[in-house]
PDB file of C-alpha atoms in Angstrom:
ATOM      1  CA  MET A   1      -8.784  52.268 -36.560  1.00 52.00           C
ATOM      2  CA  SER A   2     -10.295  52.228 -33.088  1.00 55.00           C
ATOM      3  CA  ALA A   3     -11.963  49.144 -31.644  1.00 54.00           C
ATOM      4  CA  PRO A   4     -15.755  49.038 -31.303  1.00 58.00           C
ATOM      5  CA  PRO A   5     -16.999  50.396 -27.970  1.00 56.00           C
ATOM      6  CA  HIS A   6     -18.326  47.011 -26.829  1.00 58.00           C
ATOM      7  CA  VAL A   7     -14.926  45.270 -27.271  1.00 56.00           C
ATOM      8  CA  VAL A   8     -12.796  45.095 -24.082  1.00 54.00           C
ATOM      9  CA  ASP A   9      -9.023  45.246 -24.300  1.00 57.00           C
ATOM     10  CA  VAL A  10      -7.684  41.915 -22.942  1.00 56.00           C
ATOM     11  CA  ALA A  11      -4.555  43.567 -21.561  1.00 59.00           C
ATOM     12  CA  SER A  12      -6.600  45.832 -19.318  1.00 64.00           C
ATOM     13  CA  ALA A  13      -9.228  43.244 -18.357  1.00 59.00           C
ATOM     14  CA  ARG A  14      -9.503  42.395 -14.666  1.00 70.00           C
ATOM     15  CA  PRO A  15     -10.410  38.995 -13.213  1.00 69.00           C
ATOM     16  CA  ARG A  16     -13.942  38.635 -12.004  1.00 74.00           C
ATOM     17  CA  VAL A  17     -14.545  39.002  -8.309  1.00 69.00           C
ATOM     18  CA  ARG A  18     -15.887  35.697  -6.969  1.00 78.00           C
ATOM     19  CA  PRO A  19     -17.309  36.374  -3.483  1.00 80.00           C
ATOM     20  CA  LEU A  20     -18.233  32.724  -2.873  1.00 84.00           C
ATOM     21  CA  ARG A  21     -14.650  31.639  -3.387  1.00 85.00           C
ATOM     22  CA  TRP A  22     -13.404  34.313  -1.011  1.00 87.00           C
ATOM     23  CA  ALA A  23     -15.979  33.258   1.583  1.00 89.00           C
ATOM     24  CA  ALA A  24     -15.053  29.566   1.211  1.00 89.00           C
ATOM     25  CA  GLY A  25     -11.338  30.411   1.528  1.00 88.00           C
ATOM     26  CA  ALA A  26     -11.949  32.501   4.642  1.00 90.00           C
ATOM     27  CA  LEU A  27     -14.048  29.717   6.195  1.00 92.00           C
ATOM     28  CA  LEU A  28     -11.347  27.160   5.460  1.00 93.00           C
ATOM     29  CA  LEU A  29      -8.706  29.414   7.011  1.00 94.00           C
ATOM     30  CA  VAL A  30     -10.796  29.797  10.157  1.00 93.00           C
ATOM     31  CA  LEU A  31     -11.307  26.024  10.435  1.00 94.00           C
ATOM     32  CA  VAL A  32      -7.581  25.347   9.985  1.00 94.00           C
ATOM     33  CA  ALA A  33      -6.705  27.962  12.620  1.00 94.00           C
ATOM     34  CA  GLN A  34      -9.257  26.506  15.029  1.00 92.00           C
ATOM     35  CA  PHE A  35      -7.908  22.986  14.528  1.00 91.00           C
ATOM     36  CA  ALA A  36      -4.305  24.150  15.023  1.00 92.00           C
ATOM     37  CA  TRP A  37      -5.346  25.988  18.219  1.00 92.00           C
ATOM     38  CA  PHE A  38      -7.047  22.801  19.439  1.00 89.00           C
ATOM     39  CA  LEU A  39      -3.876  20.777  18.837  1.00 87.00           C
ATOM     40  CA  LEU A  40      -1.599  23.262  20.546  1.00 88.00           C
ATOM     41  CA  THR A  41      -3.699  24.189  23.567  1.00 88.00           C
ATOM     42  CA  ASN A  42      -5.307  20.862  24.539  1.00 87.00           C
ATOM     43  CA  PRO A  43      -3.082  19.467  27.320  1.00 88.00           C
ATOM     44  CA  ARG A  44      -4.419  15.946  26.827  1.00 87.00           C
ATOM     45  CA  PHE A  45      -2.337  15.508  23.693  1.00 87.00           C
ATOM     46  CA  GLU A  46       0.730  15.487  25.969  1.00 89.00           C
ATOM     47  CA  TRP A  47       3.162  16.604  23.273  1.00 91.00           C
ATOM     48  CA  PRO A  48       6.240  16.330  25.552  1.00 92.00           C
ATOM     49  CA  VAL A  49       5.420  12.656  26.128  1.00 92.00           C
ATOM     50  CA  ALA A  50       5.062  12.083  22.395  1.00 90.00           C
ATOM     51  CA  GLY A  51       8.412  13.759  21.788  1.00 91.00           C
ATOM     52  CA  ARG A  52      10.067  11.607  24.428  1.00 92.00           C
ATOM     53  CA  TYR A  53       8.918   8.356  22.806  1.00 93.00           C
ATOM     54  CA  LEU A  54       9.372   9.418  19.163  1.00 92.00           C
ATOM     55  CA  PHE A  55      12.841   7.844  18.889  1.00 93.00           C
ATOM     56  CA  ASP A  56      12.397   5.168  21.524  1.00 93.00           C
ATOM     57  CA  PRO A  57      14.374   2.019  20.547  1.00 94.00           C
ATOM     58  CA  ASN A  58      11.289  -0.197  20.792  1.00 94.00           C
ATOM     59  CA  ILE A  59       9.342   2.182  18.538  1.00 94.00           C
ATOM     60  CA  LEU A  60      12.160   2.221  15.976  1.00 94.00           C
ATOM     61  CA  ARG A  61      12.388  -1.591  16.015  1.00 95.00           C
ATOM     62  CA  GLY A  62       8.643  -1.771  15.423  1.00 94.00           C
ATOM     63  CA  LEU A  63       8.963   0.694  12.552  1.00 95.00           C
ATOM     64  CA  GLY A  64      11.737  -1.415  11.058  1.00 94.00           C
ATOM     65  CA  MET A  65       9.560  -4.526  11.263  1.00 94.00           C
ATOM     66  CA  SER A  66       6.685  -2.708   9.553  1.00 94.00           C
ATOM     67  CA  LEU A  67       9.001  -1.628   6.725  1.00 95.00           C
ATOM     68  CA  LEU A  68      10.423  -5.147   6.431  1.00 95.00           C
ATOM     69  CA  LEU A  69       6.962  -6.693   6.188  1.00 94.00           C
ATOM     70  CA  THR A  70       5.990  -4.085   3.594  1.00 94.00           C
ATOM     71  CA  VAL A  71       9.009  -4.814   1.391  1.00 94.00           C
ATOM     72  CA  ILE A  72       8.681  -8.605   1.676  1.00 95.00           C
ATOM     73  CA  GLY A  73       4.932  -8.534   1.058  1.00 94.00           C
ATOM     74  CA  MET A  74       5.304  -6.184  -1.917  1.00 93.00           C
ATOM     75  CA  VAL A  75       8.148  -8.118  -3.580  1.00 95.00           C
ATOM     76  CA  LEU A  76       6.550 -11.533  -3.160  1.00 95.00           C
ATOM     77  CA  GLY A  77       3.062 -10.205  -3.892  1.00 94.00           C
ATOM     78  CA  SER A  78       4.242  -8.465  -7.074  1.00 92.00           C
ATOM     79  CA  ALA A  79       6.033 -11.585  -8.318  1.00 92.00           C
ATOM     80  CA  LEU A  80       2.981 -13.735  -7.671  1.00 94.00           C
ATOM     81  CA  GLY A  81       0.731 -11.027  -9.119  1.00 92.00           C
ATOM     82  CA  VAL A  82       2.652 -11.038 -12.403  1.00 89.00           C
ATOM     83  CA  LEU A  83       2.198 -14.809 -12.661  1.00 90.00           C
ATOM     84  CA  LEU A  84      -1.500 -14.482 -11.903  1.00 93.00           C
ATOM     85  CA  ALA A  85      -1.897 -11.726 -14.494  1.00 90.00           C
ATOM     86  CA  ALA A  86      -0.150 -13.878 -17.085  1.00 86.00           C
ATOM     87  CA  GLY A  87      -2.438 -16.759 -16.169  1.00 88.00           C
ATOM     88  CA  ARG A  88      -5.550 -14.635 -16.530  1.00 90.00           C
ATOM     89  CA  LEU A  89      -4.400 -13.405 -19.948  1.00 85.00           C
ATOM     90  CA  SER A  90      -3.403 -16.856 -21.196  1.00 82.00           C
ATOM     91  CA  GLY A  91      -5.465 -18.740 -23.726  1.00 80.00           C
ATOM     92  CA  PHE A  92      -5.558 -21.814 -21.477  1.00 84.00           C
ATOM     93  CA  ALA A  93      -9.075 -21.632 -20.036  1.00 89.00           C
ATOM     94  CA  PRO A  94      -8.521 -23.725 -16.848  1.00 90.00           C
ATOM     95  CA  MET A  95      -5.504 -21.583 -15.927  1.00 91.00           C
ATOM     96  CA  ALA A  96      -7.386 -18.342 -16.585  1.00 91.00           C
ATOM     97  CA  TRP A  97     -10.341 -19.604 -14.550  1.00 94.00           C
ATOM     98  CA  ALA A  98      -8.154 -20.716 -11.603  1.00 93.00           C
ATOM     99  CA  CYS A  99      -6.308 -17.371 -11.509  1.00 93.00           C
ATOM    100  CA  GLY A 100      -9.607 -15.509 -11.704  1.00 93.00           C
ATOM    101  CA  VAL A 101     -10.978 -17.474  -8.741  1.00 94.00           C
ATOM    102  CA  TYR A 102      -7.826 -16.727  -6.726  1.00 95.00           C
ATOM    103  CA  VAL A 103      -8.127 -12.997  -7.397  1.00 94.00           C
ATOM    104  CA  ALA A 104     -11.822 -12.984  -6.516  1.00 94.00           C
ATOM    105  CA  VAL A 105     -11.300 -14.870  -3.243  1.00 94.00           C
ATOM    106  CA  PHE A 106      -8.278 -13.002  -1.912  1.00 93.00           C
ATOM    107  CA  ARG A 107      -9.641  -9.602  -2.909  1.00 92.00           C
ATOM    108  CA  GLY A 108     -12.962 -10.413  -1.256  1.00 91.00           C
ATOM    109  CA  VAL A 109     -11.673 -11.687   2.102  1.00 92.00           C
ATOM    110  CA  PRO A 110     -10.450  -8.871   4.409  1.00 92.00           C
ATOM    111  CA  PRO A 111      -6.715  -9.031   5.181  1.00 92.00           C
ATOM    112  CA  LEU A 112      -7.373  -9.088   8.925  1.00 92.00           C
ATOM    113  CA  VAL A 113      -9.411 -12.280   8.535  1.00 93.00           C
ATOM    114  CA  GLN A 114      -6.646 -13.805   6.421  1.00 92.00           C
ATOM    115  CA  LEU A 115      -3.994 -13.005   9.031  1.00 93.00           C
ATOM    116  CA  ILE A 116      -6.008 -14.600  11.824  1.00 93.00           C
ATOM    117  CA  PHE A 117      -6.749 -17.636   9.644  1.00 92.00           C
ATOM    118  CA  TRP A 118      -3.094 -18.296   8.769  1.00 92.00           C
ATOM    119  CA  PHE A 119      -2.021 -17.739  12.363  1.00 92.00           C
ATOM    120  CA  ASN A 120      -4.485 -20.445  13.464  1.00 91.00           C
ATOM    121  CA  LEU A 121      -3.706 -22.853  10.628  1.00 88.00           C
ATOM    122  CA  GLY A 122      -2.490 -25.407  13.174  1.00 86.00           C
ATOM    123  CA  TYR A 123      -6.090 -26.015  14.272  1.00 86.00           C
ATOM    124  CA  LEU A 124      -7.053 -27.070  10.749  1.00 86.00           C
ATOM    125  CA  LEU A 125      -3.774 -28.769   9.794  1.00 84.00           C
ATOM    126  CA  PRO A 126      -1.833 -30.060  12.832  1.00 84.00           C
ATOM    127  CA  ARG A 127       1.210 -31.103  10.770  1.00 83.00           C
ATOM    128  CA  ILE A 128       2.755 -29.891   7.509  1.00 81.00           C
ATOM    129  CA  SER A 129       4.115 -32.794   5.459  1.00 80.00           C
ATOM    130  CA  LEU A 130       6.155 -33.302   2.293  1.00 79.00           C
ATOM    131  CA  GLY A 131       5.770 -36.465   0.294  1.00 75.00           C
ATOM    132  CA  VAL A 132       3.981 -38.176  -2.570  1.00 75.00           C
ATOM    133  CA  PRO A 133       0.293 -37.186  -2.920  1.00 76.00           C
ATOM    134  CA  PHE A 134      -1.848 -40.005  -1.525  1.00 73.00           C
ATOM    135  CA  GLY A 135       1.424 -41.843  -0.868  1.00 72.00           C
ATOM    136  CA  PRO A 136       4.253 -41.994   1.657  1.00 77.00           C
ATOM    137  CA  THR A 137       5.336 -38.931   3.661  1.00 76.00           C
ATOM    138  CA  PHE A 138       9.023 -38.090   3.630  1.00 76.00           C
ATOM    139  CA  VAL A 139       9.168 -35.400   6.317  1.00 81.00           C
ATOM    140  CA  SER A 140       6.704 -33.451   8.439  1.00 81.00           C
ATOM    141  CA  TRP A 141       6.712 -30.664  11.010  1.00 83.00           C
ATOM    142  CA  PRO A 142       4.205 -29.427  13.610  1.00 85.00           C
ATOM    143  CA  THR A 143       2.290 -26.583  12.005  1.00 84.00           C
ATOM    144  CA  ASN A 144       2.558 -24.324  15.050  1.00 82.00           C
ATOM    145  CA  SER A 145       6.358 -24.531  14.893  1.00 83.00           C
ATOM    146  CA  VAL A 146       6.353 -23.494  11.205  1.00 83.00           C
ATOM    147  CA  ILE A 147       3.578 -20.870  11.181  1.00 86.00           C
ATOM    148  CA  SER A 148       4.904 -18.249  13.563  1.00 88.00           C
ATOM    149  CA  SER A 149       3.612 -14.692  13.798  1.00 90.00           C
ATOM    150  CA  LEU A 150       6.140 -13.599  11.171  1.00 91.00           C
ATOM    151  CA  THR A 151       5.297 -16.461   8.818  1.00 92.00           C
ATOM    152  CA  ALA A 152       1.569 -15.860   9.137  1.00 92.00           C
ATOM    153  CA  ALA A 153       2.052 -12.123   8.517  1.00 93.00           C
ATOM    154  CA  VAL A 154       4.174 -12.715   5.401  1.00 94.00           C
ATOM    155  CA  ILE A 155       1.766 -15.308   3.984  1.00 94.00           C
ATOM    156  CA  GLY A 156      -1.340 -13.235   4.658  1.00 93.00           C
ATOM    157  CA  LEU A 157       0.046  -9.957   3.325  1.00 94.00           C
ATOM    158  CA  THR A 158       1.650 -11.607   0.280  1.00 95.00           C
ATOM    159  CA  LEU A 159      -1.451 -13.494  -0.817  1.00 94.00           C
ATOM    160  CA  HIS A 160      -3.643 -10.448  -0.305  1.00 94.00           C
ATOM    161  CA  GLU A 161      -1.263  -8.151  -2.180  1.00 94.00           C
ATOM    162  CA  ALA A 162      -0.828 -10.610  -5.054  1.00 95.00           C
ATOM    163  CA  ALA A 163      -4.539 -10.473  -5.859  1.00 94.00           C
ATOM    164  CA  TYR A 164      -4.455  -6.691  -6.269  1.00 94.00           C
ATOM    165  CA  MET A 165      -1.143  -6.646  -8.140  1.00 94.00           C
ATOM    166  CA  ALA A 166      -2.506  -9.216 -10.591  1.00 93.00           C
ATOM    167  CA  GLU A 167      -5.286  -6.837 -11.598  1.00 93.00           C
ATOM    168  CA  ILE A 168      -2.907  -3.863 -11.771  1.00 93.00           C
ATOM    169  CA  VAL A 169      -0.451  -5.700 -14.025  1.00 91.00           C
ATOM    170  CA  ARG A 170      -3.244  -7.113 -16.174  1.00 91.00           C
ATOM    171  CA  ALA A 171      -4.750  -3.644 -16.648  1.00 90.00           C
ATOM    172  CA  GLY A 172      -1.353  -2.230 -17.583  1.00 89.00           C
ATOM    173  CA  ILE A 173      -0.730  -4.897 -20.213  1.00 86.00           C
ATOM    174  CA  LEU A 174      -4.201  -4.541 -21.693  1.00 87.00           C
ATOM    175  CA  ALA A 175      -3.711  -0.763 -21.909  1.00 85.00           C
ATOM    176  CA  VAL A 176      -0.981  -1.256 -24.535  1.00 82.00           C
ATOM    177  CA  ASP A 177      -2.393  -1.285 -28.038  1.00 80.00           C
ATOM    178  CA  GLY A 178      -2.220  -4.647 -29.750  1.00 75.00           C
ATOM    179  CA  GLY A 179      -0.637  -3.033 -32.797  1.00 79.00           C
ATOM    180  CA  GLN A 180       2.512  -2.473 -30.735  1.00 76.00           C
ATOM    181  CA  ARG A 181       2.982  -6.227 -30.405  1.00 75.00           C
ATOM    182  CA  ASP A 182       2.324  -6.772 -34.078  1.00 76.00           C
ATOM    183  CA  ALA A 183       4.854  -4.098 -35.011  1.00 81.00           C
ATOM    184  CA  ALA A 184       7.476  -5.625 -32.732  1.00 78.00           C
ATOM    185  CA  ARG A 185       6.935  -9.086 -34.227  1.00 78.00           C
ATOM    186  CA  ALA A 186       7.160  -7.617 -37.738  1.00 80.00           C
ATOM    187  CA  MET A 187      10.574  -6.209 -36.796  1.00 82.00           C
ATOM    188  CA  GLY A 188      11.757  -9.697 -35.908  1.00 79.00           C
ATOM    189  CA  PHE A 189      11.348  -9.591 -32.118  1.00 79.00           C
ATOM    190  CA  THR A 190      10.434 -12.784 -30.355  1.00 78.00           C
ATOM    191  CA  ALA A 191       7.401 -12.895 -28.073  1.00 71.00           C
ATOM    192  CA  GLY A 192       9.622 -12.429 -25.010  1.00 72.00           C
ATOM    193  CA  GLN A 193      11.557  -9.555 -26.577  1.00 77.00           C
ATOM    194  CA  SER A 194       8.322  -7.904 -27.666  1.00 78.00           C
ATOM    195  CA  PHE A 195       7.002  -8.050 -24.127  1.00 75.00           C
ATOM    196  CA  VAL A 196      10.200  -6.821 -22.421  1.00 75.00           C
ATOM    197  CA  LYS A 197      11.250  -4.126 -24.899  1.00 79.00           C
ATOM    198  CA  VAL A 198       7.925  -2.881 -26.266  1.00 80.00           C
ATOM    199  CA  VAL A 199       4.923  -3.849 -24.149  1.00 80.00           C
ATOM    200  CA  LEU A 200       6.324  -3.637 -20.609  1.00 78.00           C
ATOM    201  CA  PRO A 201       7.851  -0.111 -20.856  1.00 79.00           C
ATOM    202  CA  GLN A 202       4.523   1.239 -22.096  1.00 82.00           C
ATOM    203  CA  ALA A 203       2.549  -0.751 -19.544  1.00 83.00           C
ATOM    204  CA  MET A 204       4.667   0.625 -16.700  1.00 83.00           C
ATOM    205  CA  ARG A 205       3.124   4.051 -17.253  1.00 83.00           C
ATOM    206  CA  VAL A 206      -0.198   2.518 -16.205  1.00 85.00           C
ATOM    207  CA  ILE A 207       1.208   0.078 -13.644  1.00 88.00           C
ATOM    208  CA  VAL A 208       3.407   2.422 -11.580  1.00 85.00           C
ATOM    209  CA  PRO A 209       0.790   4.819 -10.081  1.00 85.00           C
ATOM    210  CA  PRO A 210      -1.528   2.134  -8.626  1.00 89.00           C
ATOM    211  CA  THR A 211       1.483   0.054  -7.589  1.00 90.00           C
ATOM    212  CA  GLY A 212       2.815   2.973  -5.574  1.00 88.00           C
ATOM    213  CA  SER A 213      -0.579   3.377  -3.962  1.00 89.00           C
ATOM    214  CA  GLN A 214      -0.652  -0.337  -3.149  1.00 91.00           C
ATOM    215  CA  PHE A 215       2.796  -0.101  -1.562  1.00 92.00           C
ATOM    216  CA  ILE A 216       1.594   2.725   0.670  1.00 91.00           C
ATOM    217  CA  SER A 217      -1.612   0.843   1.494  1.00 91.00           C
ATOM    218  CA  LEU A 218       0.415  -2.243   2.377  1.00 93.00           C
ATOM    219  CA  LEU A 219       2.593  -0.212   4.740  1.00 93.00           C
ATOM    220  CA  LYS A 220      -0.492   1.022   6.572  1.00 91.00           C
ATOM    221  CA  GLY A 221      -1.999  -2.455   6.389  1.00 90.00           C
ATOM    222  CA  THR A 222       0.919  -3.909   8.344  1.00 91.00           C
ATOM    223  CA  SER A 223      -0.684  -2.382  11.432  1.00 91.00           C
ATOM    224  CA  LEU A 224      -3.144  -5.291  11.272  1.00 92.00           C
ATOM    225  CA  VAL A 225      -0.431  -7.794  12.216  1.00 92.00           C
ATOM    226  CA  SER A 226      -0.544  -6.472  15.776  1.00 90.00           C
ATOM    227  CA  VAL A 227      -3.593  -8.698  16.354  1.00 90.00           C
ATOM    228  CA  ILE A 228      -1.371 -11.791  15.967  1.00 89.00           C
ATOM    229  CA  ALA A 229       1.252 -10.387  18.379  1.00 85.00           C
ATOM    230  CA  MET A 230       3.638  -9.350  15.599  1.00 87.00           C
ATOM    231  CA  ALA A 231       6.050  -6.703  16.885  1.00 88.00           C
ATOM    232  CA  ASP A 232       5.312  -4.016  14.302  1.00 91.00           C
ATOM    233  CA  LEU A 233       5.058  -0.276  14.924  1.00 93.00           C
ATOM    234  CA  LEU A 234       1.509  -0.339  16.271  1.00 93.00           C
ATOM    235  CA  TYR A 235       2.242  -3.342  18.506  1.00 93.00           C
ATOM    236  CA  ALA A 236       5.302  -1.561  19.954  1.00 93.00           C
ATOM    237  CA  VAL A 237       3.144   1.459  20.709  1.00 94.00           C
ATOM    238  CA  GLN A 238       0.472  -0.697  22.305  1.00 93.00           C
ATOM    239  CA  VAL A 239       2.994  -2.455  24.555  1.00 93.00           C
ATOM    240  CA  ILE A 240       4.192   0.890  25.891  1.00 93.00           C
ATOM    241  CA  TYR A 241       0.797   2.508  26.469  1.00 91.00           C
ATOM    242  CA  ASN A 242      -0.551  -0.665  28.097  1.00 92.00           C
ATOM    243  CA  ARG A 243       2.177  -0.124  30.674  1.00 92.00           C
ATOM    244  CA  THR A 244       2.062   3.666  31.019  1.00 89.00           C
ATOM    245  CA  TYR A 245      -1.602   4.360  30.083  1.00 89.00           C
ATOM    246  CA  GLU A 246      -0.404   7.267  27.901  1.00 90.00           C
ATOM    247  CA  ILE A 247      -2.568   6.195  24.977  1.00 91.00           C
ATOM    248  CA  VAL A 248      -3.019   9.425  23.004  1.00 92.00           C
ATOM    249  CA  PRO A 249       0.632  10.562  22.875  1.00 93.00           C
ATOM    250  CA  LEU A 250       1.783   7.073  21.889  1.00 93.00           C
ATOM    251  CA  LEU A 251      -0.782   6.939  19.095  1.00 94.00           C
ATOM    252  CA  ILE A 252       0.495  10.338  17.972  1.00 93.00           C
ATOM    253  CA  VAL A 253       3.973   8.807  17.741  1.00 94.00           C
ATOM    254  CA  ALA A 254       2.651   5.996  15.537  1.00 94.00           C
ATOM    255  CA  CYS A 255       0.778   8.466  13.322  1.00 94.00           C
ATOM    256  CA  ALA A 256       3.865  10.658  12.992  1.00 94.00           C
ATOM    257  CA  TRP A 257       6.024   7.765  11.769  1.00 95.00           C
ATOM    258  CA  TYR A 258       3.365   6.478   9.381  1.00 94.00           C
ATOM    259  CA  LEU A 259       2.943   9.982   7.937  1.00 94.00           C
ATOM    260  CA  ALA A 260       6.705  10.455   7.585  1.00 94.00           C
ATOM    261  CA  VAL A 261       7.245   7.169   5.748  1.00 93.00           C
ATOM    262  CA  VAL A 262       4.173   7.622   3.538  1.00 92.00           C
ATOM    263  CA  THR A 263       5.383  11.110   2.577  1.00 92.00           C
ATOM    264  CA  VAL A 264       8.777   9.751   1.512  1.00 92.00           C
ATOM    265  CA  LEU A 265       7.138   6.936  -0.460  1.00 89.00           C
ATOM    266  CA  SER A 266       4.773   9.390  -2.148  1.00 89.00           C
ATOM    267  CA  LEU A 267       7.723  11.495  -3.309  1.00 88.00           C
ATOM    268  CA  GLY A 268       9.395   8.385  -4.712  1.00 86.00           C
ATOM    269  CA  GLN A 269       6.189   7.408  -6.467  1.00 83.00           C
ATOM    270  CA  ARG A 270       5.989  10.808  -8.167  1.00 85.00           C
ATOM    271  CA  ARG A 271       9.546  10.485  -9.446  1.00 84.00           C
ATOM    272  CA  LEU A 272       8.764   7.070 -10.905  1.00 79.00           C
ATOM    273  CA  GLU A 273       5.610   8.385 -12.536  1.00 77.00           C
ATOM    274  CA  ARG A 274       7.566  11.212 -14.164  1.00 80.00           C
ATOM    275  CA  HIS A 275      10.222   8.764 -15.346  1.00 73.00           C
ATOM    276  CA  PHE A 276       7.817   6.328 -17.009  1.00 69.00           C
ATOM    277  CA  GLY A 277       5.526   9.082 -18.286  1.00 66.00           C
ATOM    278  CA  LYS A 278       8.207  11.063 -20.109  1.00 65.00           C
ATOM    279  CA  GLY A 279       6.900  10.048 -23.526  1.00 59.00           C
ATOM    280  CA  GLN A 280       3.404  11.329 -22.718  1.00 59.00           C
ATOM    281  CA  ARG A 281       4.390  14.898 -21.797  1.00 54.00           C
TER     282      ARG A 281
END
């Protein structure tokens, strides 16, 4: 029996021609070619200079410091963020209120302002003391000798990161259905076992993607520590171009290293997302 004349055989059907898509693709190709031509033919980029400084020892030391600050800030910020998330989810109202205020304050104040504030803490508090509150002091140190550029950078980045990680962890825990906890308790798990074996693995599926993004953002945010004379990647670049006046090629070097590290971190983030999202595929 033959098909009705108005019915089209799917096997012989052809995709519709979309002229707007072809025009948009052609325009995009032209723009990319024009941008590539601009990069390659403009002598002011000074690509040989950028290549000469790409593996300069001072640049590599600055890159290492940026990575170190990122790891320290992320580890300490994540640990503090978990505590803050637990405090916000607790039934103890003063604790939940205090943690909420912390998150609001440190998410609202720009990290650059925080870095400058901690670096100048000695103006507000000349000495750091340990002792009994409103009582005798056992030991004290000059604040400027304790709060160095490194200390101020670690404190500022950690406190800023903790506020964001607290919200990420809290969102991940709340994303797990409450029935999962009830089922785990019915099976005889304690509250701690329920959290570690049932809630946390499911919450990680929600926690990992924004955490990876925060790690990448923190890496780029370490460039702010150059304002407090911290020898990170951007500061190393600035020291060189302040001497040689080769600003653009040195900035290209910084961008190249940031892009390289961010690309590697993005690949690692995707692997983690696939690992924790296996049950959803």
